[in-house]
mmCIF file of C-alpha atoms in Angstrom:
data_model
loop_
_atom_site.group_PDB
_atom_site.id
_atom_site.type_symbol
_atom_site.label_atom_id
_atom_site.label_comp_id
_atom_site.label_asym_id
_atom_site.label_seq_id
_atom_site.Cartn_x
_atom_site.Cartn_y
_atom_site.Cartn_z
ATOM 1 C CA MET A 11 -7.241 -13.149 24.890
ATOM 2 C CA LEU A 12 -7.039 -16.924 24.412
ATOM 3 C CA PHE A 13 -8.922 -16.622 21.115
ATOM 4 C CA TYR A 14 -6.412 -14.102 19.733
ATOM 5 C CA ILE A 15 -3.477 -16.191 20.963
ATOM 6 C CA LEU A 16 -4.807 -19.208 19.068
ATOM 7 C CA LEU A 17 -5.365 -17.082 15.957
ATOM 8 C CA PHE A 18 -1.766 -15.876 15.945
ATOM 9 C CA LEU A 19 -0.409 -19.349 16.720
ATOM 10 C CA CYS A 20 -2.357 -20.545 13.696
ATOM 11 C CA THR A 21 -0.271 -18.298 11.430
ATOM 12 C CA ALA A 22 2.955 -19.511 13.070
ATOM 13 C CA PHE A 23 1.800 -23.093 12.510
ATOM 14 C CA ILE A 24 1.059 -22.314 8.848
ATOM 15 C CA ILE A 25 4.635 -21.043 8.391
ATOM 16 C CA LEU A 26 5.953 -24.224 9.988
ATOM 17 C CA ILE A 27 3.817 -26.638 7.976
ATOM 18 C CA THR A 28 4.280 -24.876 4.639
ATOM 19 C CA ASN A 29 8.048 -25.187 5.120
ATOM 20 C CA LEU A 30 7.490 -28.936 4.968
ATOM 21 C CA LEU A 31 5.004 -29.018 2.096
ATOM 22 C CA LYS A 32 6.328 -29.264 -1.441
ATOM 23 C CA GLN A 33 3.151 -28.929 -3.514
ATOM 24 C CA ASP A 34 1.776 -25.443 -4.141
ATOM 25 C CA ARG A 35 -1.758 -26.873 -4.347
ATOM 26 C CA GLN A 36 -1.579 -28.072 -0.732
ATOM 27 C CA LYS A 37 -0.324 -24.686 0.411
ATOM 28 C CA ARG A 38 -3.077 -22.911 -1.539
ATOM 29 C CA ILE A 39 -5.756 -24.947 0.235
ATOM 30 C CA ILE A 40 -4.302 -23.969 3.621
ATOM 31 C CA TYR A 41 -4.216 -20.290 2.686
ATOM 32 C CA ILE A 42 -7.797 -20.294 1.379
ATOM 33 C CA LEU A 43 -9.005 -21.949 4.590
ATOM 34 C CA TRP A 44 -7.144 -19.274 6.584
ATOM 35 C CA PHE A 45 -8.766 -16.497 4.561
ATOM 36 C CA ILE A 46 -12.212 -18.018 5.122
ATOM 37 C CA GLY A 47 -11.466 -18.168 8.845
ATOM 38 C CA VAL A 48 -10.391 -14.533 9.217
ATOM 39 C CA PHE A 49 -13.277 -13.418 6.984
ATOM 40 C CA LEU A 50 -15.694 -15.002 9.469
ATOM 41 C CA ILE A 51 -13.811 -13.589 12.465
ATOM 42 C CA SER A 52 -13.932 -10.047 11.052
ATOM 43 C CA GLY A 53 -17.441 -10.237 9.630
ATOM 44 C CA LEU A 54 -19.167 -11.878 12.589
ATOM 45 C CA ARG A 55 -17.632 -9.725 15.331
ATOM 46 C CA PHE A 56 -19.989 -8.100 17.821
ATOM 47 C CA GLU A 57 -19.334 -4.646 19.302
ATOM 48 C CA LEU A 58 -15.572 -4.914 18.818
ATOM 49 C CA GLY A 59 -13.649 -1.970 17.405
ATOM 50 C CA GLY A 60 -13.960 0.723 20.026
ATOM 51 C CA SER A 61 -16.082 3.829 19.626
ATOM 52 C CA ASP A 62 -15.815 3.688 15.832
ATOM 53 C CA TYR A 63 -17.917 0.524 15.785
ATOM 54 C CA TYR A 64 -20.819 2.294 17.490
ATOM 55 C CA ILE A 65 -20.446 5.361 15.274
ATOM 56 C CA TYR A 66 -20.664 3.222 12.138
ATOM 57 C CA ARG A 67 -23.616 1.299 13.531
ATOM 58 C CA GLU A 68 -25.385 4.556 14.356
ATOM 59 C CA GLY A 69 -24.661 5.784 10.838
ATOM 60 C CA PHE A 70 -26.068 2.625 9.262
ATOM 61 C CA GLU A 71 -29.238 2.874 11.331
ATOM 62 C CA ALA A 72 -29.678 6.551 10.439
ATOM 63 C CA ILE A 73 -29.362 6.154 6.679
ATOM 64 C CA PRO A 74 -32.665 5.485 4.854
ATOM 65 C CA LYS A 75 -33.144 2.922 2.104
ATOM 66 C CA LEU A 76 -32.445 4.042 -1.454
ATOM 67 C CA TRP A 77 -36.077 4.611 -2.430
ATOM 68 C CA GLU A 78 -36.683 6.606 0.759
ATOM 69 C CA LEU A 79 -34.001 9.221 0.089
ATOM 70 C CA ASN A 80 -36.165 11.426 -2.125
ATOM 71 C CA GLN A 81 -39.342 10.632 -0.188
ATOM 72 C CA LEU A 82 -37.733 12.053 2.920
ATOM 73 C CA GLY A 83 -36.705 15.138 0.977
ATOM 74 C CA ASP A 84 -33.129 14.723 2.129
ATOM 75 C CA SER A 85 -30.154 15.281 -0.111
ATOM 76 C CA ILE A 86 -27.525 12.609 0.547
ATOM 77 C CA GLU A 87 -24.988 15.356 1.289
ATOM 78 C CA ASN A 88 -27.202 16.768 4.043
ATOM 79 C CA ILE A 89 -27.664 13.596 6.064
ATOM 80 C CA LYS A 90 -25.835 14.597 9.218
ATOM 81 C CA LEU A 91 -24.037 11.723 10.871
ATOM 82 C CA VAL A 92 -21.470 11.789 13.621
ATOM 83 C CA ASN A 93 -18.417 12.109 11.391
ATOM 84 C CA ASN A 94 -19.851 13.524 8.147
ATOM 85 C CA PHE A 95 -19.308 10.303 6.223
ATOM 86 C CA GLU A 96 -18.470 10.528 2.521
ATOM 87 C CA ILE A 97 -21.242 10.231 -0.072
ATOM 88 C CA GLY A 98 -20.074 6.901 -1.487
ATOM 89 C CA TYR A 99 -19.990 5.272 1.928
ATOM 90 C CA LEU A 100 -23.476 6.584 2.743
ATOM 91 C CA LEU A 101 -24.872 5.255 -0.526
ATOM 92 C CA PHE A 102 -23.181 1.903 0.100
ATOM 93 C CA ASN A 103 -24.885 1.742 3.516
ATOM 94 C CA SER A 104 -28.202 2.637 1.941
ATOM 95 C CA PHE A 105 -27.784 0.023 -0.801
ATOM 96 C CA VAL A 106 -26.986 -2.766 1.685
ATOM 97 C CA LYS A 107 -29.923 -1.696 3.857
ATOM 98 C CA THR A 108 -32.192 -1.729 0.784
ATOM 99 C CA LEU A 109 -31.200 -5.353 0.166
ATOM 100 C CA GLY A 110 -32.668 -6.173 3.574
ATOM 101 C CA PHE A 111 -29.492 -6.514 5.612
ATOM 102 C CA ASN A 112 -29.002 -5.049 9.080
ATOM 103 C CA PHE A 113 -25.707 -3.613 10.351
ATOM 104 C CA TYR A 114 -24.389 -7.086 11.206
ATOM 105 C CA GLY A 115 -25.051 -8.195 7.648
ATOM 106 C CA PHE A 116 -23.235 -5.061 6.533
ATOM 107 C CA THR A 117 -20.095 -6.046 8.492
ATOM 108 C CA VAL A 118 -20.180 -9.512 6.877
ATOM 109 C CA ILE A 119 -20.447 -7.967 3.397
ATOM 110 C CA GLU A 120 -17.651 -5.492 4.106
ATOM 111 C CA SER A 121 -15.437 -8.275 5.446
ATOM 112 C CA ALA A 122 -16.067 -10.305 2.272
ATOM 113 C CA ILE A 123 -15.125 -7.304 0.109
ATOM 114 C CA TRP A 124 -11.876 -6.772 2.036
ATOM 115 C CA TYR A 125 -10.623 -10.360 1.877
ATOM 116 C CA LEU A 126 -11.710 -10.997 -1.716
ATOM 117 C CA CYS A 127 -9.959 -7.825 -2.886
ATOM 118 C CA MET A 128 -6.887 -8.597 -0.814
ATOM 119 C CA TYR A 129 -6.540 -12.166 -2.096
ATOM 120 C CA HIS A 130 -7.492 -11.465 -5.705
ATOM 121 C CA GLY A 131 -5.606 -8.180 -5.973
ATOM 122 C CA LEU A 132 -2.342 -9.392 -4.445
ATOM 123 C CA LYS A 133 -2.113 -12.990 -5.679
ATOM 124 C CA ARG A 134 -0.021 -11.851 -8.673
ATOM 125 C CA TYR A 135 2.593 -10.532 -6.230
ATOM 126 C CA ILE A 136 2.410 -13.133 -3.458
ATOM 127 C CA ASN A 137 3.259 -16.699 -4.459
ATOM 128 C CA ASP A 138 3.598 -17.859 -0.853
ATOM 129 C CA TRP A 139 1.343 -16.244 1.771
ATOM 130 C CA ALA A 140 2.896 -17.897 4.838
ATOM 131 C CA ILE A 141 5.161 -15.060 6.011
ATOM 132 C CA VAL A 142 2.620 -12.429 4.912
ATOM 133 C CA LEU A 143 -0.095 -13.681 7.309
ATOM 134 C CA PRO A 144 1.495 -12.664 10.661
ATOM 135 C CA VAL A 145 2.418 -9.303 9.123
ATOM 136 C CA PHE A 146 -1.205 -8.846 8.105
ATOM 137 C CA LEU A 147 -2.462 -9.701 11.601
ATOM 138 C CA TYR A 148 -0.064 -7.180 13.104
ATOM 139 C CA LYS A 149 -0.289 -4.323 10.623
ATOM 140 C CA LEU A 150 -3.759 -4.423 9.066
ATOM 141 C CA PHE A 151 -6.111 -6.926 10.687
ATOM 142 C CA PHE A 152 -7.619 -5.016 13.595
ATOM 143 C CA TYR A 153 -7.688 -1.469 12.266
ATOM 144 C CA ASN A 154 -8.879 -2.302 8.782
ATOM 145 C CA THR A 155 -11.309 -5.161 9.450
ATOM 146 C CA PHE A 156 -12.573 -4.321 12.959
ATOM 147 C CA ILE A 157 -12.329 -0.546 13.346
ATOM 148 C CA SER A 158 -12.180 1.492 10.145
ATOM 149 C CA LEU A 159 -15.036 0.636 7.790
ATOM 150 C CA ARG A 160 -14.519 3.496 5.329
ATOM 151 C CA GLN A 161 -10.798 3.553 4.742
ATOM 152 C CA SER A 162 -10.682 -0.242 4.638
ATOM 153 C CA ILE A 163 -12.827 -0.167 1.494
ATOM 154 C CA THR A 164 -10.427 2.267 -0.171
ATOM 155 C CA ILE A 165 -7.426 0.087 0.734
ATOM 156 C CA ALA A 166 -9.223 -2.954 -0.689
ATOM 157 C CA ILE A 167 -9.834 -0.994 -3.900
ATOM 158 C CA PHE A 168 -6.138 -0.069 -3.982
ATOM 159 C CA PHE A 169 -5.132 -3.744 -3.723
ATOM 160 C CA VAL A 170 -7.205 -4.473 -6.823
ATOM 161 C CA SER A 171 -5.678 -1.493 -8.638
ATOM 162 C CA TRP A 172 -2.050 -2.662 -8.306
ATOM 163 C CA ARG A 173 -2.168 -4.579 -11.582
ATOM 164 C CA LEU A 174 -3.757 -1.569 -13.318
ATOM 165 C CA ILE A 175 -0.729 0.516 -12.353
ATOM 166 C CA GLN A 176 1.677 -2.195 -13.456
ATOM 167 C CA ASP A 177 -0.160 -2.762 -16.750
ATOM 168 C CA LYS A 178 -0.342 1.036 -17.311
ATOM 169 C CA LYS A 179 -4.143 1.135 -17.509
ATOM 170 C CA ILE A 180 -4.303 4.724 -16.365
ATOM 171 C CA ILE A 181 -7.991 5.434 -17.073
ATOM 172 C CA LYS A 182 -9.228 2.369 -15.192
ATOM 173 C CA TYR A 183 -6.838 3.148 -12.338
ATOM 174 C CA TYR A 184 -8.066 6.710 -11.877
ATOM 175 C CA LEU A 185 -11.687 5.595 -12.123
ATOM 176 C CA LEU A 186 -10.992 3.309 -9.170
ATOM 177 C CA CYS A 187 -9.272 6.208 -7.368
ATOM 178 C CA ILE A 188 -12.386 8.344 -7.802
ATOM 179 C CA LEU A 189 -14.507 5.464 -6.500
ATOM 180 C CA ALA A 190 -12.217 5.091 -3.481
ATOM 181 C CA LEU A 191 -12.332 8.838 -2.795
ATOM 182 C CA LEU A 192 -16.124 8.621 -2.522
ATOM 183 C CA PHE A 193 -15.640 6.262 0.429
ATOM 184 C CA HIS A 194 -12.821 8.006 2.311
ATOM 185 C CA ASN A 195 -10.956 11.255 1.757
ATOM 186 C CA GLY A 196 -7.675 9.566 2.677
ATOM 187 C CA ALA A 197 -7.770 7.954 -0.777
ATOM 188 C CA ILE A 198 -6.489 11.278 -2.139
ATOM 189 C CA ILE A 199 -2.989 9.804 -1.708
ATOM 190 C CA LEU A 200 -3.750 7.258 -4.443
ATOM 191 C CA PHE A 201 -3.868 9.979 -7.101
ATOM 192 C CA VAL A 202 -0.122 10.591 -6.786
ATOM 193 C CA VAL A 203 0.839 6.912 -6.713
ATOM 194 C CA TYR A 204 0.485 6.289 -10.458
ATOM 195 C CA PRO A 205 2.976 8.946 -11.665
ATOM 196 C CA VAL A 206 5.433 8.034 -8.905
ATOM 197 C CA MET A 207 5.302 4.392 -9.959
ATOM 198 C CA GLN A 208 6.403 5.219 -13.514
ATOM 199 C CA PHE A 209 9.987 5.968 -12.425
ATOM 200 C CA LYS A 210 12.475 3.132 -12.632
ATOM 201 C CA LEU A 211 13.834 2.158 -9.225
ATOM 202 C CA THR A 212 17.523 1.330 -8.976
ATOM 203 C CA LYS A 213 19.681 0.684 -5.955
ATOM 204 C CA LYS A 214 21.447 4.006 -6.442
ATOM 205 C CA ARG A 215 18.186 5.951 -6.650
ATOM 206 C CA LEU A 216 16.867 4.168 -3.578
ATOM 207 C CA LEU A 217 19.991 5.160 -1.643
ATOM 208 C CA ILE A 218 19.653 8.804 -2.737
ATOM 209 C CA LEU A 219 15.979 8.894 -1.742
ATOM 210 C CA ASN A 220 16.828 7.490 1.680
ATOM 211 C CA VAL A 221 19.622 10.011 2.259
ATOM 212 C CA ILE A 222 17.267 12.895 1.394
ATOM 213 C CA ALA A 223 14.319 11.575 3.392
ATOM 214 C CA TRP A 224 16.199 10.676 6.563
ATOM 215 C CA SER A 225 18.093 13.972 6.432
ATOM 216 C CA MET A 226 14.718 15.733 6.519
ATOM 217 C CA PHE A 227 13.736 13.434 9.393
ATOM 218 C CA LEU A 228 16.752 14.641 11.397
ATOM 219 C CA ILE A 229 16.054 18.285 10.518
ATOM 220 C CA ASP A 230 12.478 17.856 11.761
ATOM 221 C CA LYS A 231 13.699 16.322 15.020
ATOM 222 C CA LEU A 232 15.947 19.337 15.471
ATOM 223 C CA GLY A 233 12.860 21.540 15.509
ATOM 224 C CA PHE A 234 12.618 22.760 11.915
ATOM 225 C CA SER A 235 9.262 21.259 10.947
ATOM 226 C CA ILE A 236 8.049 21.061 7.348
ATOM 227 C CA PHE A 237 4.487 21.377 8.632
ATOM 228 C CA VAL A 238 4.945 25.075 9.344
ATOM 229 C CA MET A 239 5.228 25.705 5.596
ATOM 230 C CA ILE A 240 2.380 23.294 4.719
ATOM 231 C CA ASN A 241 0.083 24.902 7.288
ATOM 232 C CA ALA A 242 0.860 28.342 5.897
ATOM 233 C CA ILE A 243 -0.167 27.172 2.398
ATOM 234 C CA LEU A 244 -3.367 25.498 3.630
ATOM 235 C CA GLU A 245 -4.418 28.571 5.582
ATOM 236 C CA ARG A 246 -4.594 30.524 2.317
ATOM 237 C CA ILE A 247 -6.985 27.990 0.742
ATOM 238 C CA PRO A 248 -10.741 28.354 1.435
ATOM 239 C CA SER A 249 -12.215 25.572 3.601
ATOM 240 C CA GLU A 250 -15.439 25.013 1.654
ATOM 241 C CA SER A 251 -14.067 21.741 0.276
ATOM 242 C CA THR A 252 -14.376 18.802 2.675
ATOM 243 C CA ILE A 253 -10.960 17.533 1.614
ATOM 244 C CA ILE A 254 -9.285 20.899 2.316
ATOM 245 C CA PHE A 255 -11.112 21.184 5.648
ATOM 246 C CA LYS A 256 -9.941 17.716 6.699
ATOM 247 C CA ALA A 257 -6.418 18.399 5.430
ATOM 248 C CA LYS A 258 -6.263 21.405 7.749
ATOM 249 C CA GLN A 259 -7.511 19.244 10.589
ATOM 250 C CA TRP A 260 -4.900 16.578 9.884
ATOM 251 C CA MET A 261 -2.071 19.118 9.667
ATOM 252 C CA SER A 262 -3.091 20.567 13.031
ATOM 253 C CA MET A 263 -3.187 17.170 14.751
ATOM 254 C CA ASN A 264 0.065 16.244 16.439
ATOM 255 C CA MET A 265 0.073 12.457 16.505
ATOM 256 C CA PRO A 266 3.677 11.289 16.070
ATOM 257 C CA ILE A 267 4.152 7.792 14.792
ATOM 258 C CA SER A 268 5.804 5.370 17.194
ATOM 259 C CA ILE A 269 9.584 5.196 17.033
ATOM 260 C CA PHE A 270 9.154 1.410 17.082
ATOM 261 C CA HIS A 271 7.273 1.533 13.764
ATOM 262 C CA ILE A 272 9.869 3.869 12.286
ATOM 263 C CA ALA A 273 12.641 1.507 13.382
ATOM 264 C CA GLU A 274 10.788 -1.408 11.746
ATOM 265 C CA TYR A 275 10.641 0.418 8.453
ATOM 266 C CA MET A 276 14.273 1.503 8.649
ATOM 267 C CA LEU A 277 15.389 -2.077 9.312
ATOM 268 C CA LEU A 278 13.359 -3.482 6.441
ATOM 269 C CA MET A 279 14.582 -0.716 4.126
ATOM 270 C CA LEU A 280 18.170 -1.552 5.106
ATOM 271 C CA LEU A 281 17.575 -5.202 4.220
ATOM 272 C CA VAL A 282 16.053 -4.144 0.897
ATOM 273 C CA ILE A 283 19.114 -2.043 0.043
ATOM 274 C CA ILE A 284 21.507 -4.838 1.017
ATOM 275 C CA CYS A 285 19.595 -7.494 -0.935
ATOM 276 C CA PHE A 286 18.311 -5.219 -3.721
ATOM 277 C CA ASP A 287 19.912 -7.013 -6.663
ATOM 278 C CA LYS A 288 18.917 -10.479 -5.425
ATOM 279 C CA ILE A 289 15.307 -9.344 -4.839
ATOM 280 C CA ILE A 290 15.070 -7.853 -8.336
ATOM 281 C CA GLU A 291 16.417 -11.062 -9.864
ATOM 282 C CA LYS A 292 14.089 -13.267 -7.819
ATOM 283 C CA ASP A 293 10.719 -12.070 -9.106
ATOM 284 C CA SER A 294 9.525 -10.147 -12.157
ATOM 285 C CA ASN A 295 7.120 -8.151 -9.973
ATOM 286 C CA SER A 296 9.677 -7.272 -7.312
ATOM 287 C CA GLU A 297 10.617 -3.821 -8.626
ATOM 288 C CA PHE A 298 6.946 -2.856 -8.637
ATOM 289 C CA VAL A 299 6.504 -4.056 -5.042
ATOM 290 C CA LEU A 300 9.661 -2.218 -3.929
ATOM 291 C CA LYS A 301 8.312 1.007 -5.441
ATOM 292 C CA ILE A 302 5.071 0.567 -3.476
ATOM 293 C CA PHE A 303 7.195 -0.028 -0.360
ATOM 294 C CA THR A 304 9.238 3.109 -1.089
ATOM 295 C CA CYS A 305 6.017 5.165 -1.049
ATOM 296 C CA LEU A 306 6.215 4.722 2.730
ATOM 297 C CA LEU A 307 9.566 6.520 2.890
ATOM 298 C CA PRO A 308 8.217 10.105 3.022
ATOM 299 C CA ILE A 309 5.413 8.988 5.349
ATOM 300 C CA PHE A 310 7.820 7.617 7.951
ATOM 301 C CA ALA A 311 10.763 9.962 7.415
ATOM 302 C CA ILE A 312 9.084 13.296 6.655
ATOM 303 C CA PHE A 313 5.518 13.051 7.970
ATOM 304 C CA SER A 314 6.182 10.824 10.978
ATOM 305 C CA GLY A 315 5.187 13.582 13.387
ATOM 306 C CA ASN A 316 1.722 14.039 11.940
ATOM 307 C CA VAL A 317 -1.554 12.152 11.787
ATOM 308 C CA VAL A 318 -1.208 11.804 7.980
ATOM 309 C CA SER A 319 1.285 9.011 8.609
ATOM 310 C CA THR A 320 -1.463 7.035 10.320
ATOM 311 C CA ARG A 321 -4.003 7.871 7.613
ATOM 312 C CA PHE A 322 -1.842 6.897 4.651
ATOM 313 C CA LYS A 323 0.597 4.186 5.712
ATOM 314 C CA ASP A 324 -1.934 1.331 5.687
ATOM 315 C CA TYR A 325 -2.252 1.594 1.916
ATOM 316 C CA PHE A 326 1.327 0.354 1.557
ATOM 317 C CA THR A 327 2.297 -1.709 4.637
ATOM 318 C CA ILE A 328 1.256 -5.058 3.148
ATOM 319 C CA THR A 329 4.540 -4.766 1.200
ATOM 320 C CA TYR A 330 6.368 -5.619 4.452
ATOM 321 C CA GLY A 331 5.095 -9.172 4.143
ATOM 322 C CA ILE A 332 5.875 -9.424 0.425
ATOM 323 C CA ILE A 333 9.453 -8.223 0.932
ATOM 324 C CA LEU A 334 9.923 -10.696 3.781
ATOM 325 C CA MET A 335 8.625 -13.375 1.401
ATOM 326 C CA TYR A 336 11.353 -12.363 -1.078
ATOM 327 C CA LEU A 337 13.998 -12.520 1.654
ATOM 328 C CA CYS A 338 12.872 -16.043 2.582
ATOM 329 C CA GLN A 339 12.991 -17.141 -1.054
ATOM 330 C CA ILE A 340 16.443 -15.671 -1.689
ATOM 331 C CA ASP A 341 18.010 -18.070 0.809
ATOM 332 C CA GLU A 342 16.250 -21.369 1.538
ATOM 333 C CA GLY A 343 18.774 -22.249 4.255
ATOM 334 C CA ARG A 344 19.371 -21.001 7.781
ATOM 335 C CA LYS A 345 18.796 -17.332 6.888
ATOM 336 C CA LYS A 346 15.232 -18.140 5.817
ATOM 337 C CA TYR A 347 14.418 -19.565 9.243
ATOM 338 C CA ILE A 348 16.034 -16.588 10.967
ATOM 339 C CA VAL A 349 13.850 -14.207 8.921
ATOM 340 C CA GLN A 350 10.750 -16.260 9.752
ATOM 341 C CA LEU A 351 11.564 -16.447 13.462
ATOM 342 C CA CYS A 352 12.311 -12.727 13.765
ATOM 343 C CA THR A 353 9.179 -11.842 11.780
ATOM 344 C CA VAL A 354 6.928 -13.973 14.001
ATOM 345 C CA ALA A 355 8.515 -12.526 17.168
ATOM 346 C CA ILE A 356 8.174 -8.870 16.084
ATOM 347 C CA CYS A 357 4.653 -9.377 14.740
ATOM 348 C CA ALA A 358 3.597 -11.180 17.930
ATOM 349 C CA TYR A 359 4.853 -8.276 20.029
ATOM 350 C CA GLY A 360 3.025 -5.680 17.926
ATOM 351 C CA TYR A 361 -0.129 -7.796 17.586
ATOM 352 C CA PHE A 362 -0.593 -8.440 21.305
ATOM 353 C CA ARG A 363 0.497 -4.919 22.223
ATOM 354 C CA TYR A 364 -2.284 -3.565 19.985
ATOM 355 C CA ILE A 365 -4.896 -5.853 21.554
ATOM 356 C CA ILE A 366 -3.934 -4.867 25.100
ATOM 357 C CA ASN A 367 -3.615 -1.118 24.508
ATOM 358 C CA PHE A 368 -6.529 -0.459 22.153
ATOM 359 C CA ASP A 369 -9.365 1.273 23.960
ATOM 360 C CA ALA A 370 -8.233 -0.219 27.286
ATOM 361 C CA GLY A 371 -8.989 -3.762 26.152
ATOM 362 C CA GLY A 372 -11.829 -2.848 23.798
ATOM 363 C CA LEU A 373 -11.017 -5.813 21.556
ATOM 364 C CA MET A 374 -11.400 -8.378 24.325
ATOM 365 C CA PRO A 375 -12.925 -10.870 24.633
ATOM 366 C CA TYR A 376 -13.780 -11.835 21.068
ATOM 367 C CA VAL A 377 -17.567 -12.088 20.707
ATOM 368 C CA THR A 378 -19.633 -12.956 17.648
ATOM 369 C CA PHE A 379 -23.169 -11.719 17.109
ATOM 370 C CA VAL A 380 -24.150 -15.289 16.249
ATOM 371 C CA SER A 381 -23.654 -16.192 19.926
ATOM 372 C CA LYS A 382 -26.150 -13.438 20.766
ATOM 373 C CA GLY A 383 -28.781 -14.993 18.521
ATOM 374 C CA ILE A 384 -28.598 -12.050 16.069
ATOM 375 C CA GLY A 385 -29.063 -12.563 12.335
ATOM 376 C CA ILE A 386 -27.881 -10.517 9.358
ATOM 377 C CA PHE A 387 -31.287 -9.452 8.032
ATOM 378 C CA ASN A 388 -33.713 -6.854 9.314
#
């Protein structure tokens, strides 16, 4: 646990020191060093990530090299692994294995992809990473760089695609969506993001959307679930498609999202509504970011009682940190420090709660395969 405590304290220290620094170049150096550090932490981990880690390792070991696929007479779709991994992910495993890497090399490569896409894709929207870092550790770090190796690739692809949406490069965007879908079926949500993002967001429209969404939330809590209708529709669709089959599975899984996470979103949404005009004036990209953030509204308000909320929310939760960055920049005085202090406190609670509860301590202690004398090549 000491290792994870020091990691989180590092982000708190970065917030403190960047408050004192005036030059953006100095801040940028600190952020790049932090990204290199977490890249190594994620990539060099050893047997951390619960049962998923072992499933992915088993899958990597089972997949043949590219030139062996036809020799074995196996169609890529018929390679039976524990969780019926998507074709793109299987081919990615095979490609990395063909290059001579073992599974530990694969985790280093995947970690590099995640952090490069995150930094490069979001740097247009984040001009000061300080407040974003603890939010990342809390919301995305463990699940998307330790546990989920398929969906994390699709989220990384989505980060890169933000500017394609904003610049209205629809063909390139949907090509990336198709690529993401080959890695994880959850990327199906990305296909509806582009048209939704074309609507102009105003304070009035945001208020109306919230009234509708939270009214449906209350109706659901009263026992009138929207999933009854969705399940009825899905039951009439044949299950031959993997996506339809998994959709039926997801709809049947009752995994309500924590009321704590819902309360977090509601509080941040309230702050967005209160400060809407100031946020829009502060940054030319702010309306775009707020629209990405609003994509979470139906997930938390309407689908909060279903596993789809867990599957889809990680595509959009990085906006928490960006919005908090806006709130800090709106007021450089006492309110900024209150936002920073509250953010660190809430993120610390969620971060350590996740470490303690996940797989009965399955993330502790932190171990790197380097300490085991293991390399990254076969």
